[in-house]
XYZ file of C-alpha atoms in Angstrom:
300
model
C -0.270 -0.036 -0.031
C 1.062 3.204 -1.156
C 2.456 5.418 1.928
C 0.359 8.325 0.660
C -2.927 6.751 0.430
C -2.344 5.483 4.012
C -1.938 9.024 4.917
C -5.079 10.230 3.119
C -6.978 8.098 5.606
C -5.236 9.199 8.642
C -6.500 12.317 7.578
C -9.705 11.407 7.131
C -9.224 9.931 11.143
C -8.765 13.940 11.632
C -11.111 15.555 9.402
C -14.361 13.063 10.811
C -13.014 13.780 14.468
C -13.483 18.117 13.778
C -16.338 17.328 12.051
C -17.900 15.899 15.361
C -16.465 18.682 17.351
C -18.366 21.119 16.176
C -21.328 19.402 15.670
C -21.353 19.589 19.689
C -22.422 23.121 20.248
C -26.294 22.070 18.610
C -26.638 19.151 21.660
C -29.047 20.182 23.761
C -30.367 17.294 26.377
C -27.771 14.699 28.356
C -28.984 12.453 26.532
C -28.587 13.322 22.864
C -24.919 14.082 24.706
C -24.514 10.896 25.250
C -25.843 9.120 22.092
C -23.364 11.963 20.633
C -20.465 9.931 22.339
C -21.326 6.578 21.244
C -21.609 7.796 17.423
C -18.631 9.362 18.092
C -16.437 6.713 19.401
C -18.610 3.926 17.002
C -17.179 5.980 14.073
C -13.919 6.586 16.288
C -13.819 3.023 16.085
C -14.734 2.399 12.897
C -12.311 4.519 10.599
C -9.310 2.825 13.163
C -10.762 -0.465 11.520
C -10.750 0.905 8.517
C -7.348 1.631 8.766
C -5.791 -1.788 10.665
C -7.700 -2.575 7.736
C -5.325 -1.342 5.012
C -1.509 -2.816 4.194
C 0.852 -1.668 6.319
C -1.033 -0.262 9.088
C 1.026 -1.676 11.148
C 3.053 1.740 11.038
C 3.008 2.967 15.238
C -0.725 4.519 14.769
C 0.195 6.437 18.573
C 0.110 10.169 17.244
C -3.350 8.657 15.034
C -4.769 8.091 17.814
C -3.757 11.085 19.853
C -4.808 13.202 16.765
C -8.399 11.336 16.812
C -8.895 12.003 20.404
C -7.303 16.499 20.419
C -8.953 18.946 18.917
C -7.639 22.015 16.153
C -7.952 24.791 14.923
C -8.331 24.996 10.510
C -5.643 27.318 9.262
C -4.679 28.430 6.254
C -1.208 28.097 4.583
C 0.777 29.788 6.359
C 0.319 28.465 9.651
C -3.134 31.940 10.403
C -6.266 31.668 10.740
C -8.995 30.884 7.183
C -10.214 35.019 6.622
C -12.886 34.597 3.789
C -11.669 36.699 0.648
C -13.307 38.185 -2.285
C -11.859 35.074 -4.401
C -13.153 32.676 -2.040
C -16.822 34.547 -3.092
C -16.932 33.870 -6.163
C -14.823 30.562 -6.227
C -18.231 30.044 -3.789
C -21.078 31.933 -6.496
C -18.942 29.845 -9.842
C -20.019 26.664 -8.016
C -22.981 27.367 -7.141
C -24.382 27.243 -11.375
C -22.104 24.995 -12.205
C -24.774 23.017 -9.954
C -26.761 24.634 -11.509
C -26.097 22.732 -15.104
C -24.228 19.811 -13.758
C -27.228 16.706 -12.751
C -26.481 14.477 -10.400
C -25.977 10.533 -12.299
C -28.253 7.642 -10.645
C -26.459 6.231 -8.478
C -23.580 3.911 -9.894
C -22.502 0.097 -9.413
C -18.784 0.608 -6.978
C -16.533 -1.661 -6.626
C -17.034 -2.303 -3.285
C -20.007 -2.271 -0.564
C -21.021 0.814 2.096
C -20.785 -1.039 5.354
C -19.248 1.988 7.330
C -20.503 3.815 9.196
C -18.632 6.823 7.861
C -20.557 7.461 4.698
C -23.249 8.959 6.122
C -21.399 11.620 8.235
C -19.156 12.659 5.140
C -22.251 12.388 2.448
C -24.417 14.898 5.053
C -20.738 17.156 4.673
C -22.205 20.721 3.146
C -19.848 20.245 0.863
C -20.788 17.627 -1.192
C -24.941 19.487 -0.712
C -22.986 22.167 -3.477
C -21.569 20.512 -4.670
C -23.057 16.728 -5.748
C -20.671 14.090 -6.049
C -21.780 10.759 -7.336
C -18.137 8.859 -7.739
C -18.014 5.352 -9.600
C -14.707 4.734 -7.711
C -13.334 2.861 -11.225
C -9.640 2.847 -10.317
C -10.346 1.194 -6.879
C -10.731 -2.825 -8.415
C -7.110 -2.720 -9.161
C -6.250 -2.519 -4.481
C -7.944 -4.861 -2.793
C -11.413 -5.387 -2.135
C -11.004 -4.897 1.885
C -9.000 -1.670 1.127
C -11.178 0.010 -1.979
C -13.640 1.386 1.217
C -11.570 3.021 3.076
C -9.948 4.787 -0.059
C -13.247 5.984 -1.390
C -13.618 7.451 2.356
C -10.258 9.195 1.970
C -11.240 10.444 -1.480
C -13.855 11.509 -0.245
C -12.739 13.889 2.913
C -9.613 14.357 -0.079
C -12.661 16.331 -2.068
C -14.233 18.110 0.882
C -10.006 19.358 1.392
C -10.044 20.841 -1.451
C -12.387 22.731 -1.567
C -11.555 24.396 1.643
C -7.995 24.449 -0.016
C -9.749 26.371 -2.786
C -12.298 27.926 -0.503
C -9.585 29.976 1.711
C -7.291 31.357 -0.732
C -5.274 34.598 -0.813
C -4.662 36.484 -3.578
C -0.314 36.944 -2.170
C -0.788 32.509 -1.813
C 2.081 31.237 -4.330
C 1.026 29.944 -7.460
C 2.356 26.418 -6.677
C -0.807 25.756 -4.190
C -3.149 26.319 -7.203
C -0.733 24.369 -9.315
C -0.719 21.017 -6.151
C -4.682 21.426 -6.042
C -5.406 21.175 -9.681
C -3.372 17.885 -9.487
C -5.157 16.685 -7.010
C -8.265 17.409 -8.708
C -7.077 15.331 -12.196
C -6.482 12.598 -9.345
C -10.168 12.813 -7.781
C -11.107 13.180 -11.344
C -9.887 10.129 -12.647
C -11.648 8.657 -9.898
C -15.581 9.848 -10.957
C -15.397 13.074 -9.080
C -17.424 16.474 -10.656
C -14.638 18.593 -9.851
C -15.539 21.215 -13.194
C -16.530 23.491 -10.680
C -13.520 24.077 -8.747
C -11.372 23.787 -10.999
C -13.635 26.690 -13.320
C -12.270 28.549 -10.606
C -8.948 27.369 -9.543
C -7.850 28.376 -13.640
C -9.487 31.614 -13.328
C -7.760 32.112 -10.245
C -4.686 30.644 -11.342
C -4.742 33.465 -14.563
C -5.335 36.271 -12.621
C -1.939 34.967 -10.216
C -0.310 35.109 -13.495
C -1.049 38.783 -14.633
C -0.231 39.416 -10.382
C 3.511 37.597 -11.381
C 3.827 40.052 -15.398
C 2.669 42.891 -13.474
C 5.332 42.046 -10.285
C 7.846 41.347 -13.605
C 7.284 44.941 -14.751
C 7.007 46.426 -11.127
C 10.337 45.129 -10.472
C 11.644 45.358 -14.173
C 10.600 49.436 -13.691
C 12.217 49.416 -10.052
C 15.546 48.698 -11.689
C 14.803 51.177 -13.991
C 14.753 53.628 -11.401
C 17.725 52.792 -9.442
C 19.617 52.860 -12.409
C 18.258 56.592 -12.966
C 18.752 57.755 -9.747
C 22.296 56.613 -10.017
C 22.866 58.884 -13.121
C 21.048 61.908 -11.670
C 22.714 61.099 -8.853
C 25.919 61.372 -10.684
C 24.537 64.796 -13.065
C 24.036 66.419 -9.271
C 27.790 65.176 -9.192
C 28.338 67.250 -12.395
C 26.195 69.638 -11.377
C 28.547 71.006 -8.416
C 31.505 70.050 -9.474
C 30.683 72.892 -12.031
C 28.392 75.344 -9.794
C 32.123 75.457 -7.704
C 33.948 75.893 -10.410
C 32.028 78.877 -11.558
C 32.594 80.008 -7.541
C 35.887 79.898 -8.570
C 35.265 82.135 -11.165
C 33.535 84.787 -9.528
C 36.708 84.842 -7.154
C 38.304 85.500 -9.428
C 36.446 87.573 -10.639
C 35.936 89.556 -8.078
C 40.546 90.012 -7.891
C 40.057 91.436 -11.636
C 37.378 94.085 -10.845
C 39.346 95.667 -7.865
C 43.044 94.959 -9.689
C 41.858 96.986 -12.392
C 39.992 99.330 -10.711
C 43.466 99.506 -8.841
C 45.569 100.158 -12.012
C 42.872 102.984 -13.458
C 43.129 105.078 -10.308
C 47.427 104.326 -10.623
C 46.268 105.806 -14.220
C 44.812 109.078 -13.261
C 46.995 109.629 -11.234
C 49.599 108.985 -13.467
C 47.855 111.213 -16.388
C 48.267 114.340 -13.266
C 51.837 113.968 -12.658
C 51.544 113.862 -16.334
C 49.325 117.353 -17.009
C 51.701 118.942 -14.569
C 54.886 118.158 -16.215
C 53.069 119.446 -19.466
C 53.029 123.206 -17.526
C 55.940 123.062 -16.430
C 57.056 121.929 -19.744
C 54.776 125.005 -21.370
C 56.277 127.661 -19.131
C 60.063 127.007 -18.616
C 59.395 126.827 -23.226
C 57.801 130.898 -22.609
C 60.633 131.310 -19.994
C 62.637 130.596 -22.968
C 60.842 132.774 -24.856
C 61.129 135.574 -23.264
C 64.848 135.306 -23.209
C 65.733 134.909 -26.664
C 63.278 138.041 -27.414
C 64.760 140.303 -25.253
C 67.143 143.184 -26.099
C 71.037 142.948 -25.825
C 72.355 144.986 -23.115
C 75.758 145.213 -21.389
C 75.585 144.967 -18.001
């Protein structure tokens, strides 16, 4: 017996125990409570019997018994409590529309006899009212007859689990979870389950997820371009700072040159004044010379 099939049956026991716990708040009398306890013990014993009949059931089942007797809270894939999301509501609507079209056929001949007490409880689960199922379980004919019913119960619970996973998907969940659900649906379809509603829902969500990944790729590309352009801007800013520094230096040099020019202009003006004075002195001396030269000669 494949170990994965044994794990499926273990999961059946866990789900059934959780289901029984969910019924307990509606028990309104002591007698009803006792009757429920007896039924629960019978269901658990029946489940243990099914596991015992499976090949490889000689494994240590002590952890399994602890799981059956314990309580657990449904959680999301990341370990947090599952919160309803818009996609889950859309998936429910998708399932309902599919069920309005797909009408289950009459009971088919199964490769085993339904003797287990678990069937009534499983078939009363909400998921099978929402999405009616009539699996044929033909592939189970290749297994030992004593194991077929237990495996069929495992597939029923597996279908319920995969629907819960589909309805619990969150926008940020990795696409690999959807791919895993689709692979499980293929196996369920092989056993006669009507998986069209869930498949269509997951396919639609997968398309949205692909768009998200596409946009995320564009986001990363644009972010990279922004970083690259920002570095270029910083480089240009450095060049501008260098040019501004050069401009400041030139302004200082210009100021020094202007001061030197003013000083030279003052020196030129002073020299021009002296030049004028010298010219006037020369003119005066010339006049004196001409005056002396034109004077009559006299004996001393």
